[in-house]
GROMACS .gro file of N, CA and C in nm:
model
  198
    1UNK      N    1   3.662  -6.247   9.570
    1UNK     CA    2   3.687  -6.259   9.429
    1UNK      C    3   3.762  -6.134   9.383
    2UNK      N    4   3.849  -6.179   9.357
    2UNK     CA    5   4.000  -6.050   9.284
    2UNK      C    6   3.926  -5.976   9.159
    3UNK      N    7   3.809  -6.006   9.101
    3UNK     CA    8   3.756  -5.933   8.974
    3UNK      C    9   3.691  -5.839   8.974
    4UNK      N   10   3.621  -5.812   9.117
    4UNK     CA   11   3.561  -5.720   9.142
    4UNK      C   12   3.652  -5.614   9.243
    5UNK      N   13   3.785  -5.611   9.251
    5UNK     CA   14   3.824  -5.498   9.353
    5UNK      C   15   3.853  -5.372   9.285
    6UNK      N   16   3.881  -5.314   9.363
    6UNK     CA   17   3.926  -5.156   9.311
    6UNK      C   18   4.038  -5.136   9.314
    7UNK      N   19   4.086  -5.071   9.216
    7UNK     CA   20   4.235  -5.004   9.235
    7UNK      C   21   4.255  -4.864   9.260
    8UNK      N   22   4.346  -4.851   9.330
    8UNK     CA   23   4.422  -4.705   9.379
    8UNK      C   24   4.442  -4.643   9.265
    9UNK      N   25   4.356  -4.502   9.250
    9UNK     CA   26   4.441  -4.429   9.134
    9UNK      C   27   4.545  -4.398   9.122
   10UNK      N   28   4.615  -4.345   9.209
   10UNK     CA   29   4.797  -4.306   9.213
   10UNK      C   30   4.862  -4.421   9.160
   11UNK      N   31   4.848  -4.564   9.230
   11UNK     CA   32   4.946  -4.646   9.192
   11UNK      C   33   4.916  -4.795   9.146
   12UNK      N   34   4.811  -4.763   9.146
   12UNK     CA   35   4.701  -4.897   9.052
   12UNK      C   36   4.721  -5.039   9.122
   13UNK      N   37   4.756  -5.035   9.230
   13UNK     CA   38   4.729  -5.114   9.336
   13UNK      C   39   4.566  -5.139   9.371
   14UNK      N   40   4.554  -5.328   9.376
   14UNK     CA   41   4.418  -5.317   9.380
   14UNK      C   42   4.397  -5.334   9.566
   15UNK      N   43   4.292  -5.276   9.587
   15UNK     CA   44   4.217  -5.273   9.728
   15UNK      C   45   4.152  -5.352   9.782
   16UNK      N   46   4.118  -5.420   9.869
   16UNK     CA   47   4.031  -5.511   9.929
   16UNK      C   48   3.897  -5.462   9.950
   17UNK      N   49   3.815  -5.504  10.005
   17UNK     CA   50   3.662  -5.439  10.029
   17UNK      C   51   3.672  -5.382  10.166
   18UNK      N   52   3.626  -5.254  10.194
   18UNK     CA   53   3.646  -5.219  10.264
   18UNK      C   54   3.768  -5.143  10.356
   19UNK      N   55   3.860  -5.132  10.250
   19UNK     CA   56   4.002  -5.091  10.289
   19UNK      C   57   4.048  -4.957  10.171
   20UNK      N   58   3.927  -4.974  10.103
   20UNK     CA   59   3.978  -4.841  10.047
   20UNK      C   60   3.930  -4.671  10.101
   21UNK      N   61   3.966  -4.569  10.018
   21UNK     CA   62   3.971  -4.455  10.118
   21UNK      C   63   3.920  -4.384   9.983
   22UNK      N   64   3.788  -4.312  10.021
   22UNK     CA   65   3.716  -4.242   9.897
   22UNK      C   66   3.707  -4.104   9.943
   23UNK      N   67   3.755  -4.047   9.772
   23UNK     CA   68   3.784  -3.892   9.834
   23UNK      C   69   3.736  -3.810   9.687
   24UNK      N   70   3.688  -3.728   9.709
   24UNK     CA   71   3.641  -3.611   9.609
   24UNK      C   72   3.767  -3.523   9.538
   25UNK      N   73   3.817  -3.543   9.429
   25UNK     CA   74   3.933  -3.474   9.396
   25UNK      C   75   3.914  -3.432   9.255
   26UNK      N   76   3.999  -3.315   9.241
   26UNK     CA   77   3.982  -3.247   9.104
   26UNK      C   78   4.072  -3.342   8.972
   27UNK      N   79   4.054  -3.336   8.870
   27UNK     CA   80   4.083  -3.402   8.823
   27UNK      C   81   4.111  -3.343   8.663
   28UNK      N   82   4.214  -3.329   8.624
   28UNK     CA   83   4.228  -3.217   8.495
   28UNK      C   84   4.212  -3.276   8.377
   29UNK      N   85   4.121  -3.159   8.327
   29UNK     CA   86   3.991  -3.159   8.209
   29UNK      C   87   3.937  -3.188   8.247
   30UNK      N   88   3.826  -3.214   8.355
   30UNK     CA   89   3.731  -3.197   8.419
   30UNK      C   90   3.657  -3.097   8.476
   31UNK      N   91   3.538  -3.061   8.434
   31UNK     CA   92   3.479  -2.937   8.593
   31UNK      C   93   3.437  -2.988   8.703
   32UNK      N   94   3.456  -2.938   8.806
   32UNK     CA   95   3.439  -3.022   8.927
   32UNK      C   96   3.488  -3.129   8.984
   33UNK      N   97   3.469  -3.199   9.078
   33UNK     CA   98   3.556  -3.302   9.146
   33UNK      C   99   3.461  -3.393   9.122
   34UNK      N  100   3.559  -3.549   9.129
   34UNK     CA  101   3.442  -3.676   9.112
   34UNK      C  102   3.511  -3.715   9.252
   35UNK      N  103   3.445  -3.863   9.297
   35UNK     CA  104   3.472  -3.922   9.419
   35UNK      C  105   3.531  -4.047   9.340
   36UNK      N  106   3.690  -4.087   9.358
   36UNK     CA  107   3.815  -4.168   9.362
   36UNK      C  108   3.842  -4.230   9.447
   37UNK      N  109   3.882  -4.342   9.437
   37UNK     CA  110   3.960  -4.484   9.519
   37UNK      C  111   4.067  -4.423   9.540
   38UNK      N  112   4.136  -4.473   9.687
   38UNK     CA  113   4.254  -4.458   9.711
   38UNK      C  114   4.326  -4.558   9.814
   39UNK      N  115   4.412  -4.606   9.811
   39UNK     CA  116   4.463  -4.694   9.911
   39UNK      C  117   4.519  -4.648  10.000
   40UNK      N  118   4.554  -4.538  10.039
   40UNK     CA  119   4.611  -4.504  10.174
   40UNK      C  120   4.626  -4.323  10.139
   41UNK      N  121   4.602  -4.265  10.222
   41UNK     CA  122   4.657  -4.115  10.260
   41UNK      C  123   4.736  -4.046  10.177
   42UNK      N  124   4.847  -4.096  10.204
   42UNK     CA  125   4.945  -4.042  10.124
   42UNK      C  126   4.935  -4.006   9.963
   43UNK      N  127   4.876  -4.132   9.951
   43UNK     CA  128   4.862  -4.106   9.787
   43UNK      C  129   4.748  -3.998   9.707
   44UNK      N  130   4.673  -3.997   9.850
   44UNK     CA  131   4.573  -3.883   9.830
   44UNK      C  132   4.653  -3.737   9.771
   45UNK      N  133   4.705  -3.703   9.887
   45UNK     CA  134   4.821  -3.625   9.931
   45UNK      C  135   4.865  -3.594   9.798
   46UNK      N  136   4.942  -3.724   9.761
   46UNK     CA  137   5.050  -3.682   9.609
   46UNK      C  138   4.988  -3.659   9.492
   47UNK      N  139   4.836  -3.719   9.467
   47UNK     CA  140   4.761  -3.675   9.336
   47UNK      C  141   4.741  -3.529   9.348
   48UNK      N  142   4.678  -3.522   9.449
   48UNK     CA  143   4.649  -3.350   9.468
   48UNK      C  144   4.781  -3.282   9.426
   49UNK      N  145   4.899  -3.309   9.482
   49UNK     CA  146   4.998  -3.196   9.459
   49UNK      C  147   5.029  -3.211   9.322
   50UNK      N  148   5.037  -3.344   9.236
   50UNK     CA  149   5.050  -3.366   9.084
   50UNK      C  150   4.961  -3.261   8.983
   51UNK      N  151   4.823  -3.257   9.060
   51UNK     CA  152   4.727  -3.211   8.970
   51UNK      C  153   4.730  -3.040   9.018
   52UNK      N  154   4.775  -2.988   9.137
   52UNK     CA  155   4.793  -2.856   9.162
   52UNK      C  156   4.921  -2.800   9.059
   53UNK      N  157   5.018  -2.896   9.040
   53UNK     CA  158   5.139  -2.859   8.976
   53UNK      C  159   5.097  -2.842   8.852
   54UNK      N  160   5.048  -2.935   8.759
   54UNK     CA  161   4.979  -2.960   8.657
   54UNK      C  162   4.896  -2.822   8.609
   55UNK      N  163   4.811  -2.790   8.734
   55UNK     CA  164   4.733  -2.687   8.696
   55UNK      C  165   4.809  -2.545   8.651
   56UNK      N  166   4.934  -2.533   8.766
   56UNK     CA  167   4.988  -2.451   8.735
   56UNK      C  168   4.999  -2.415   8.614
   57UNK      N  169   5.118  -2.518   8.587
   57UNK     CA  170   5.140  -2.531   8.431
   57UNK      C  171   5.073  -2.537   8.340
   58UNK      N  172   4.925  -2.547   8.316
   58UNK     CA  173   4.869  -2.550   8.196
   58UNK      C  174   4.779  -2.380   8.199
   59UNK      N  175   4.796  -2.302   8.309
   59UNK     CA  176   4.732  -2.198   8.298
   59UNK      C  177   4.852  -2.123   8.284
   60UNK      N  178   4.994  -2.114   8.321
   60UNK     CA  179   5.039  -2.034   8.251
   60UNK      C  180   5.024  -2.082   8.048
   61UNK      N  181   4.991  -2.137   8.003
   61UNK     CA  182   4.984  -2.134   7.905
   61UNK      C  183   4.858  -2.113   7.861
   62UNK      N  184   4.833  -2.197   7.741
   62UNK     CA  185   4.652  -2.093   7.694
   62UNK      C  186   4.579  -2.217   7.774
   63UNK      N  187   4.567  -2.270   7.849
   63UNK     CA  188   4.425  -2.360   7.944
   63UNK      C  189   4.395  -2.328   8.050
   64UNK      N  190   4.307  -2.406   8.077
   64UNK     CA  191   4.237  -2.386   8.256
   64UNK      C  192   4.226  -2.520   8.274
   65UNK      N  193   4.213  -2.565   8.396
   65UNK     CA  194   4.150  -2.683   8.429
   65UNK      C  195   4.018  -2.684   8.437
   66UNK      N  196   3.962  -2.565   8.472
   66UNK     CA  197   3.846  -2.608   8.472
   66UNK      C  198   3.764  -2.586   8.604
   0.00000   0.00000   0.00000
């Protein structure tokens, strides 16, 4: 049943049961990491570098992530 699957955070692709890939990642304005859906590796990969870039950028200015 398609109503209950999960989607990939990076690219909102939904997942089958058992085919997704769960990973602990930081997540900005957040403290700490939660555990996220992912459909494959890579996309792991590219959130992290989005949200490292991200971080950059909001601490040179007046924020933190957290």
């Amino acid at each position: 049943m398609s109503l209950f699957k999960k989607k990939c955070l990076y690219c909102g692709k939904k997942i089958n049961k058992g085919e997704e890939i769960l990973k602990d990642i930081k997540i900005p304005g957040f403290i700490g990491t939660k555990e996220k859906v992912f459909c494959c590796s890579e996309h792991i990969n590219a959130y992290e570098k989005e949200v490292k870039e991200h971080c950059k950028k909001s601490s040179s200015r007046e924020g933190c992530c957290g």
